[in-house]
XYZ file of C-alpha atoms in Angstrom:
565
model
C 74.687 149.410 98.189
C 72.508 146.322 97.806
C 69.671 145.757 100.167
C 69.707 143.037 102.769
C 67.166 140.995 100.825
C 69.308 141.151 97.639
C 72.423 140.089 99.652
C 70.511 137.151 101.149
C 69.176 136.178 97.731
C 72.729 136.476 96.228
C 74.305 134.377 99.108
C 71.710 131.646 98.617
C 72.768 130.765 94.988
C 76.382 130.937 96.042
C 75.823 128.456 98.919
C 73.960 126.184 96.607
C 76.760 126.322 93.965
C 79.335 125.653 96.672
C 77.437 122.661 97.914
C 76.972 121.265 94.487
C 80.663 121.703 93.625
C 81.677 119.963 96.934
C 79.326 117.126 96.042
C 80.849 116.815 92.625
C 84.364 116.793 94.062
C 83.349 114.024 96.505
C 81.750 111.981 93.867
C 84.665 112.296 91.373
C 87.072 109.945 92.886
C 84.398 107.140 93.229
C 83.741 107.143 89.355
C 86.200 105.113 87.344
C 85.421 107.165 84.294
C 86.690 110.412 86.024
C 90.056 108.987 86.981
C 93.130 110.680 85.474
C 94.740 109.341 82.339
C 98.047 108.673 84.296
C 96.318 106.481 86.934
C 94.445 104.409 84.170
C 97.622 104.049 82.108
C 99.742 102.998 85.059
C 97.248 100.388 86.096
C 97.143 99.060 82.517
C 100.967 98.842 82.562
C 100.904 96.899 85.848
C 98.338 94.540 84.390
C 100.317 93.936 81.265
C 103.463 93.445 83.309
C 101.848 90.727 85.448
C 100.436 89.099 82.144
C 103.936 89.233 80.636
C 105.351 87.599 83.823
C 102.932 84.756 83.869
C 103.559 84.087 80.052
C 107.284 83.899 80.643
C 106.869 81.476 83.616
C 104.427 79.346 81.502
C 106.882 79.258 78.618
C 109.974 78.409 80.711
C 108.168 75.718 82.458
C 106.999 74.145 79.376
C 110.704 74.236 78.176
C 111.805 72.373 81.329
C 108.962 69.860 80.993
C 109.818 68.955 77.386
C 113.556 68.603 78.331
C 112.787 66.248 81.263
C 110.348 64.240 79.123
C 113.029 63.890 76.489
C 115.744 62.967 78.943
C 113.344 60.687 80.764
C 112.518 58.808 77.523
C 116.234 58.265 76.916
C 116.848 56.906 80.398
C 113.782 54.614 80.356
C 114.834 53.362 76.958
C 118.264 52.555 78.268
C 116.697 50.589 81.260
C 114.323 48.471 79.208
C 116.168 48.310 75.830
C 119.887 48.860 76.409
C 120.725 47.527 73.008
C 119.159 50.339 70.962
C 119.894 53.172 73.657
C 123.028 52.739 75.583
C 124.360 54.545 78.587
C 126.809 56.383 76.189
C 123.919 57.828 74.321
C 122.372 59.138 77.572
C 125.661 60.733 78.510
C 125.898 62.451 75.215
C 122.505 63.977 75.610
C 123.345 65.045 79.199
C 126.696 66.542 77.978
C 124.873 68.544 75.383
C 122.506 69.861 78.166
C 125.314 70.563 80.583
C 127.055 72.563 77.697
C 124.019 74.709 77.192
C 123.490 75.271 80.922
C 127.198 76.156 81.367
C 126.800 78.816 78.519
C 123.883 80.394 80.099
C 125.481 80.315 83.606
C 128.634 82.098 82.156
C 126.422 84.583 80.241
C 124.263 85.294 83.270
C 127.380 86.039 85.514
C 129.355 87.956 82.948
C 126.722 89.910 81.085
C 123.172 89.930 82.676
C 124.067 90.729 86.416
C 126.561 93.440 85.480
C 124.106 95.531 83.500
C 122.722 98.637 85.198
C 119.356 98.203 86.893
C 119.800 94.500 86.561
C 119.551 93.420 90.233
C 117.661 96.003 92.147
C 116.533 93.569 94.961
C 117.823 90.720 96.774
C 115.663 88.252 98.582
C 116.794 88.099 102.325
C 115.010 84.702 102.741
C 116.441 82.935 99.776
C 119.758 80.989 99.953
C 120.275 80.822 103.698
C 123.682 80.030 105.061
C 122.843 76.364 105.704
C 121.624 75.779 102.254
C 124.570 77.299 100.567
C 126.858 75.360 103.036
C 125.182 72.188 102.113
C 125.535 73.125 98.421
C 129.253 73.546 98.826
C 129.637 70.380 100.914
C 127.625 68.136 98.647
C 129.233 69.736 95.496
C 132.678 69.014 96.806
C 131.794 65.412 97.532
C 130.202 65.137 93.945
C 133.564 66.356 92.453
C 135.440 63.826 94.522
C 133.044 61.173 93.279
C 133.739 61.985 89.634
C 137.445 62.032 90.530
C 137.262 58.560 91.839
C 135.255 57.536 88.779
C 138.050 58.923 86.516
C 140.640 57.082 88.575
C 138.739 53.814 88.331
C 138.434 54.091 84.610
C 142.080 54.993 84.236
C 143.001 51.863 86.125
C 140.976 49.842 83.640
C 142.155 51.821 80.673
C 142.885 48.727 78.631
C 139.255 47.699 78.469
C 137.359 50.973 78.718
C 136.641 53.640 75.952
C 138.066 57.148 76.202
C 134.585 58.600 76.460
C 134.336 57.312 79.934
C 137.029 59.772 80.941
C 135.463 62.717 79.056
C 131.925 62.661 80.736
C 133.180 62.779 84.337
C 135.490 65.591 83.414
C 132.614 67.553 81.908
C 130.555 66.978 85.076
C 133.370 68.194 87.301
C 133.502 71.588 85.283
C 129.643 71.773 85.305
C 129.392 71.252 89.130
C 132.190 73.757 89.907
C 130.758 76.496 87.785
C 127.200 75.911 88.938
C 128.169 75.830 92.549
C 129.915 79.175 92.240
C 127.071 80.853 90.480
C 124.470 79.576 92.883
C 126.515 80.620 95.884
C 126.961 84.230 94.544
C 123.614 84.838 92.953
C 121.057 82.682 94.823
C 119.345 85.859 96.334
C 119.007 87.849 92.942
C 115.858 89.241 91.802
C 116.646 90.056 88.212
C 114.787 92.791 86.433
C 116.087 92.713 82.922
C 116.128 89.826 80.300
C 113.509 88.104 82.419
C 112.247 85.631 79.903
C 115.783 84.550 78.759
C 116.784 84.265 82.450
C 113.732 82.085 83.249
C 114.482 79.805 80.291
C 118.130 79.445 81.441
C 117.202 78.747 85.024
C 114.628 76.057 83.946
C 117.148 74.472 81.496
C 119.662 74.092 84.298
C 116.981 72.888 86.678
C 115.865 70.226 84.033
C 119.546 69.174 83.682
C 119.995 68.594 87.405
C 116.695 66.782 87.458
C 117.916 64.342 84.695
C 121.229 63.864 86.451
C 119.327 62.907 89.578
C 117.095 60.531 87.723
C 120.150 58.810 86.032
C 121.859 58.552 89.405
C 118.768 56.928 90.812
C 118.214 54.373 88.141
C 121.842 53.547 86.799
C 123.423 50.614 88.720
C 125.935 49.742 86.048
C 128.926 50.956 88.128
C 127.788 48.922 91.147
C 127.221 45.884 88.973
C 130.836 46.304 87.496
C 132.382 46.597 90.974
C 130.495 43.412 92.183
C 131.427 41.594 89.077
C 135.050 42.541 89.491
C 135.076 41.427 93.101
C 133.665 38.053 92.326
C 135.967 37.586 89.376
C 138.862 38.612 91.701
C 137.863 35.865 94.202
C 137.790 33.307 91.359
C 141.188 34.344 90.174
C 142.582 33.759 93.737
C 140.893 30.372 93.865
C 142.621 29.310 90.564
C 139.902 29.618 88.073
C 140.540 31.443 84.878
C 138.313 34.459 83.952
C 138.112 36.999 81.101
C 136.982 39.827 83.186
C 138.945 43.081 82.936
C 140.750 43.246 86.234
C 142.769 46.137 87.719
C 146.404 45.916 87.915
C 146.899 47.962 91.107
C 144.531 46.179 93.555
C 145.063 48.739 96.363
C 144.239 51.760 94.186
C 141.219 50.077 92.723
C 139.934 49.291 96.155
C 140.334 52.961 97.209
C 138.342 54.074 94.118
C 135.655 51.551 94.716
C 135.154 52.356 98.372
C 135.263 56.076 97.709
C 132.788 55.788 94.851
C 130.231 53.700 96.788
C 130.616 56.015 99.838
C 130.154 59.276 97.939
C 127.450 58.068 95.481
C 124.426 59.407 97.615
C 126.077 62.892 97.666
C 125.603 63.282 93.982
C 121.929 62.910 94.246
C 121.786 65.157 97.185
C 123.568 67.856 95.259
C 121.187 67.635 92.424
C 118.195 68.050 94.749
C 119.710 71.060 96.488
C 120.496 72.752 93.058
C 116.932 71.985 91.900
C 115.495 73.853 95.041
C 117.863 76.887 94.741
C 117.222 77.231 90.909
C 113.578 77.139 91.519
C 113.631 79.930 94.140
C 115.784 82.019 91.772
C 113.187 81.399 89.021
C 110.402 82.575 91.246
C 112.311 85.800 92.088
C 112.904 86.772 88.493
C 111.054 90.136 87.955
C 110.088 90.334 91.578
C 109.991 93.770 93.116
C 110.384 93.876 96.828
C 108.992 96.608 99.095
C 111.345 98.333 101.584
C 109.623 96.378 104.394
C 109.896 93.232 102.622
C 113.326 93.774 101.298
C 114.920 94.652 104.650
C 116.148 91.766 106.674
C 114.263 91.123 109.820
C 115.909 91.556 113.062
C 116.524 87.876 113.773
C 118.045 87.359 117.173
C 121.333 85.428 117.567
C 121.231 81.779 118.431
C 121.598 81.429 122.173
C 120.560 78.632 124.500
C 118.472 80.866 126.808
C 118.803 78.614 129.669
C 117.826 75.316 127.738
C 119.474 72.252 129.424
C 117.364 69.202 129.174
C 116.955 69.315 125.429
C 120.685 69.768 124.525
C 121.704 67.007 127.120
C 119.231 64.331 125.684
C 120.109 65.379 122.174
C 123.932 64.941 122.867
C 123.198 61.492 124.453
C 121.391 60.470 121.227
C 124.225 61.918 119.178
C 126.874 60.055 121.165
C 124.991 56.806 121.125
C 124.313 57.203 117.311
C 127.987 57.884 116.662
C 129.106 54.751 118.592
C 126.578 52.654 116.640
C 127.540 54.166 113.451
C 131.350 53.610 114.021
C 130.785 49.909 115.120
C 128.628 49.215 111.901
C 131.202 50.867 109.667
C 134.067 48.774 111.119
C 132.042 45.681 110.704
C 131.075 46.698 107.239
C 134.751 47.006 106.103
C 134.995 43.149 106.475
C 133.755 40.555 104.059
C 130.347 40.252 105.729
C 128.231 41.988 108.373
C 127.236 39.947 111.505
C 123.488 39.973 112.175
C 123.968 41.350 115.781
C 125.348 44.608 114.231
C 122.045 44.897 112.248
C 120.195 44.233 115.519
C 122.140 47.081 117.259
C 121.638 49.485 114.411
C 117.739 48.981 114.146
C 117.438 48.726 117.973
C 118.929 52.303 118.360
C 116.505 53.648 115.808
C 113.637 51.764 117.463
C 114.440 53.594 120.845
C 115.320 57.058 119.257
C 112.315 57.477 116.927
C 109.470 57.055 119.477
C 111.290 59.639 121.671
C 111.333 62.141 118.892
C 107.661 61.497 118.112
C 106.693 62.135 121.760
C 108.613 65.385 121.757
C 107.012 66.555 118.498
C 103.476 65.795 120.102
C 104.379 67.736 123.156
C 105.464 70.540 120.922
C 102.144 70.484 119.014
C 100.269 70.592 122.378
C 102.377 73.685 123.429
C 101.566 75.343 120.167
C 97.859 74.909 120.874
C 98.171 76.737 124.179
C 100.192 79.504 122.876
C 98.870 83.025 122.245
C 101.098 83.970 119.321
C 99.234 84.882 116.257
C 99.300 83.027 113.055
C 101.417 84.492 110.319
C 99.099 84.702 107.268
C 101.259 86.853 105.121
C 102.432 85.465 101.760
C 106.006 84.074 102.015
C 107.264 82.187 99.072
C 110.382 80.779 101.071
C 108.232 79.467 103.735
C 105.886 77.866 101.306
C 108.876 76.221 99.499
C 110.178 75.047 102.829
C 106.868 73.284 103.555
C 106.694 71.730 100.103
C 110.313 70.449 100.256
C 109.661 69.075 103.827
C 106.601 67.122 102.780
C 108.083 66.000 99.424
C 111.439 64.807 100.989
C 109.652 62.827 103.605
C 108.235 60.539 100.918
C 111.542 58.966 100.312
C 112.027 57.345 103.759
C 108.441 56.567 104.089
C 108.293 54.938 100.671
C 111.219 52.608 101.671
C 109.480 51.850 105.010
C 106.238 50.857 103.171
C 108.219 48.556 100.835
C 109.898 47.015 103.830
C 106.599 46.497 105.689
C 105.173 44.698 102.529
C 108.295 42.394 102.149
C 108.388 41.466 105.836
C 104.686 40.745 106.095
C 104.656 38.788 102.841
C 107.582 36.436 103.894
C 106.250 36.110 107.499
C 109.804 35.787 109.186
C 109.816 35.164 112.889
C 113.409 36.325 113.708
C 114.185 39.158 116.124
C 115.971 41.128 113.397
C 112.900 41.096 111.106
C 110.687 42.292 113.959
C 113.103 45.123 114.614
C 113.039 46.164 110.929
C 109.246 46.018 111.038
C 109.067 48.130 114.242
C 111.643 50.542 112.720
C 109.745 51.076 109.563
C 106.483 51.713 111.384
C 108.174 54.157 113.894
C 109.865 55.951 111.164
C 106.563 56.686 109.332
C 104.954 58.063 112.466
C 108.046 60.074 113.374
C 107.930 61.831 109.918
C 104.309 62.613 110.304
C 104.596 64.057 113.805
C 107.831 66.152 112.989
C 106.201 67.504 109.891
C 103.169 68.767 111.797
C 105.272 70.236 114.581
C 107.528 72.113 112.075
C 104.712 73.395 109.950
C 102.906 74.718 112.955
C 105.976 76.411 114.240
C 106.902 78.059 110.916
C 103.412 79.577 110.649
C 103.570 81.189 114.092
C 104.595 84.950 114.038
C 107.928 85.281 115.566
C 107.995 87.118 118.869
C 110.420 89.702 117.742
C 108.129 90.718 114.797
C 104.960 91.140 116.909
C 105.686 94.518 118.564
C 107.042 96.242 115.360
C 104.275 95.180 113.226
C 101.590 96.304 115.736
C 103.431 99.624 115.785
C 103.622 99.762 111.992
C 99.843 99.233 111.830
C 99.377 102.162 114.070
C 101.651 104.395 112.129
C 99.833 103.435 108.957
C 96.402 104.225 110.609
C 97.667 107.425 112.198
C 100.607 108.843 110.107
C 103.104 110.875 112.438
C 102.657 114.534 112.553
C 105.279 117.071 112.431
C 106.726 117.827 116.074
C 105.300 114.597 117.574
C 108.518 113.005 118.620
C 107.541 113.177 122.337
C 104.271 111.383 121.565
C 106.093 108.866 119.477
C 108.361 108.035 122.444
C 105.562 107.617 124.664
C 103.731 105.298 122.227
C 106.865 103.171 121.900
C 107.237 102.927 125.722
C 103.587 101.984 126.036
C 103.698 99.384 123.301
C 106.875 97.836 124.755
C 105.193 97.643 128.302
C 102.127 96.101 126.804
C 104.141 93.607 124.820
C 106.094 92.534 127.862
C 102.820 92.265 129.847
C 101.209 90.137 127.174
C 104.013 87.555 126.714
C 105.469 87.458 130.186
C 103.230 84.553 131.250
C 104.499 82.432 128.239
C 108.008 81.946 129.529
C 107.564 78.227 130.369
C 106.057 77.524 126.924
C 108.674 79.325 125.072
C 111.419 77.539 127.120
C 109.590 74.083 126.483
C 109.673 74.953 122.696
C 113.174 75.747 122.731
C 114.066 72.455 124.526
C 112.122 70.472 122.172
C 113.418 72.196 119.138
C 117.217 71.730 120.296
C 116.557 68.096 121.127
C 115.136 67.505 117.516
C 117.984 69.341 115.936
C 120.460 67.102 117.568
C 118.517 63.929 116.775
C 118.125 64.976 113.168
C 121.865 65.611 112.817
C 122.369 62.084 114.219
C 119.987 60.497 111.691
C 121.338 62.648 108.883
C 124.967 61.449 109.613
C 124.379 57.789 109.665
C 122.897 57.339 106.099
C 124.952 60.069 104.513
C 128.454 58.893 105.344
C 128.033 55.114 105.672
C 127.087 51.807 104.298
C 123.327 51.490 104.059
C 121.724 48.716 106.129
C 118.478 48.931 103.948
C 120.452 47.371 101.141
C 122.793 45.228 103.041
C 120.353 43.226 105.373
C 119.378 41.174 102.092
C 115.677 40.871 103.115
C 114.128 43.344 100.697
C 116.742 42.701 97.980
C 115.836 38.990 97.942
C 112.068 39.823 98.060
C 112.123 42.571 95.143
C 115.269 41.660 93.236
C 118.488 43.457 93.028
C 117.635 46.121 90.313
C 114.267 46.967 91.752
C 115.382 47.422 95.214
C 118.477 49.351 94.074
C 116.100 51.796 92.414
C 113.817 52.171 95.381
C 116.787 52.661 97.830
C 118.534 55.133 95.609
C 115.362 57.104 95.166
C 114.380 57.051 98.717
C 117.663 57.410 100.648
C 118.901 60.765 99.175
C 115.526 62.198 99.918
C 115.746 60.903 103.391
C 119.053 62.448 103.831
C 117.816 65.767 102.394
C 114.865 65.697 104.766
C 117.026 65.365 107.789
C 119.230 68.266 106.674
C 116.294 70.366 105.702
C 114.628 69.556 108.999
C 117.603 70.863 110.879
C 117.609 74.327 109.084
C 113.707 74.828 109.640
C 114.007 73.721 113.245
C 116.617 76.428 113.787
C 113.956 78.847 112.497
C 111.313 77.400 114.832
C 113.793 77.717 117.715
C 114.553 81.238 117.020
C 110.799 82.076 116.420
C 110.009 80.740 119.971
C-alpha cells in the first residue's frame, strides 16, 4: 500500500499529463500540418476540379468567340463588298456550322445523356414553362417563315438557283431538332464529358448568334419583294420590264405577306436559344445541394382579391387590340393614312406614362416593405437581370435615333410631336419598369422566409433524439411569429399584386402589337428618309426583336414578382 503522500505525488503527474494531452488534442485541428491525408487530398481534388472547370469554360468561350468573329467578318464583307463575298458564301458557312451543331445535338441526346451518372441534377430554375413555350412558339413561326421562303423561291424557280431551296430546308431541320433538344434538356447539369459538352453548347450558341446577325443585317429579300411590286405596277401600266415575276400572283402575295409578318420571329427564336444555351453551359459540371436542387414551394397563381389592376390592365388590352386591328386593316391597303399613325402613337402616349407611374408606386412600396433582401447567389436571377437590361437597349436605341431625326428635321406636325413624346415616354417607362422588377426579384419571397429561419435554427441547434414534441412547439411558435410579423403588410402586398397584374397585361399588349403586325417605326417614313433605307432597316431589325423579347421576358419575371409578393 502506497502512502497518501505517494498517491498525491502519483496523481499530480497523471493530471499534468492529462491536461497536456487535452491541450494537444484541442490544438491539433487548428494546425494545417496535422490535418489528415484524406482531408488534404480531398481539398486538393476540389481545387483541381474548379481549375479544370474554369479552363473548360475559357476554352469553349474562346471557341465561340472565334466562330462569331469569323462569321461576322463574312457578313460584314457581304454588306460592304458584295462582289467578293456574296450571300451564298455566307449561307454555305452557316450551313457548315448548322451541320456541326446538329451532329453535336444528336450525339448529346443519343449518347451523353444516356450514360450512367451523366445527369445527376436538374436545375429547377432553368427553362421555366413560359421560356419553353416561347421557344416552341417562335420556333414554329421560324419554320413557317422558311416554308414561305421555299414557296416564294419555288414560284420564281425560272430565275433562282437550286441553292436557295436547299438552305431554308437545312434551317428547318436545324430549328426542329434544336427546339426538341432544348425543350427536353434545358434543365440538365451534365457531369460527364464536360469539356466536349461545353464546346458543343458554345458552337450552337455561336451559330444562333450568327443567324440573328444575318437576319438583322440582310435586307435582300425585302428589296426583292419591293422591286417585284414596283415592277408589277409598271407591267400593269403597260411598261415592259425584265424583272422575274411570279406566274401565280395570289400565291406569291401570300408568301410575301407571310414572310414579312413572320420575319421578326426568326430573330426572337435565335435570342431565346442563345439564352437557354448559355444557362445550359453554366450548368455543365454543376453539383446542386439537396436544398438547392429541391424545387421551392411556389404558391399557385391566384388573384387574392386583386381587382383594380386586372380591370385597368384589361382596359389597356382591349384598347390596344382595337388599335392593332384598325392599323392592320389599314396596312393591308396600298397606303396607310396618317390619322391611323396618330391613333397608334396616341395610344402609346397614354399607356406608357400610366405604366411608369405604376412602377414608381411599386418602388415606393418596396421601400416601405420589411421583407429581407435575398443575397444568396442565384445564376438564373442574375441572367434574368442581364437579359432584362440588355433587351431594353433595343427599343431605347430606336427611340434615341427617332429623337435625333425629329429634332434635326424640326417638323411641326401633330404626328411628329406624338412620335417625339412616344420616344421619350418609352425610354422613361423602360427605366422605371427595370428598377421595379429588379427590386422585386431581389426581395425574399414570403413563402421562403419562415422555412429558412427554421433551417437556420436547426443548423445552429441540431435536433436531438426524442425531441418531436419540442420540434412541434418550435414550428407553432415560428408560424405565430411569422404571421404576427407580416400581418400588418397586407395592404402593401395587395398593392404590389395589383401593380404586377396591371403591368403584366400592359406588357402583353405591347408585346402583341409589334410581334404580329406591321411596324409603324418603319412605315411612317420619317426616320427612313432621314437615315436611308438600309441604315434604318438595320436599326429597326436590331431593336424591334429585342423590344419584343423584352416585353415577353418582362411578363415572365413580373409573374415571379407577383408570386413573391
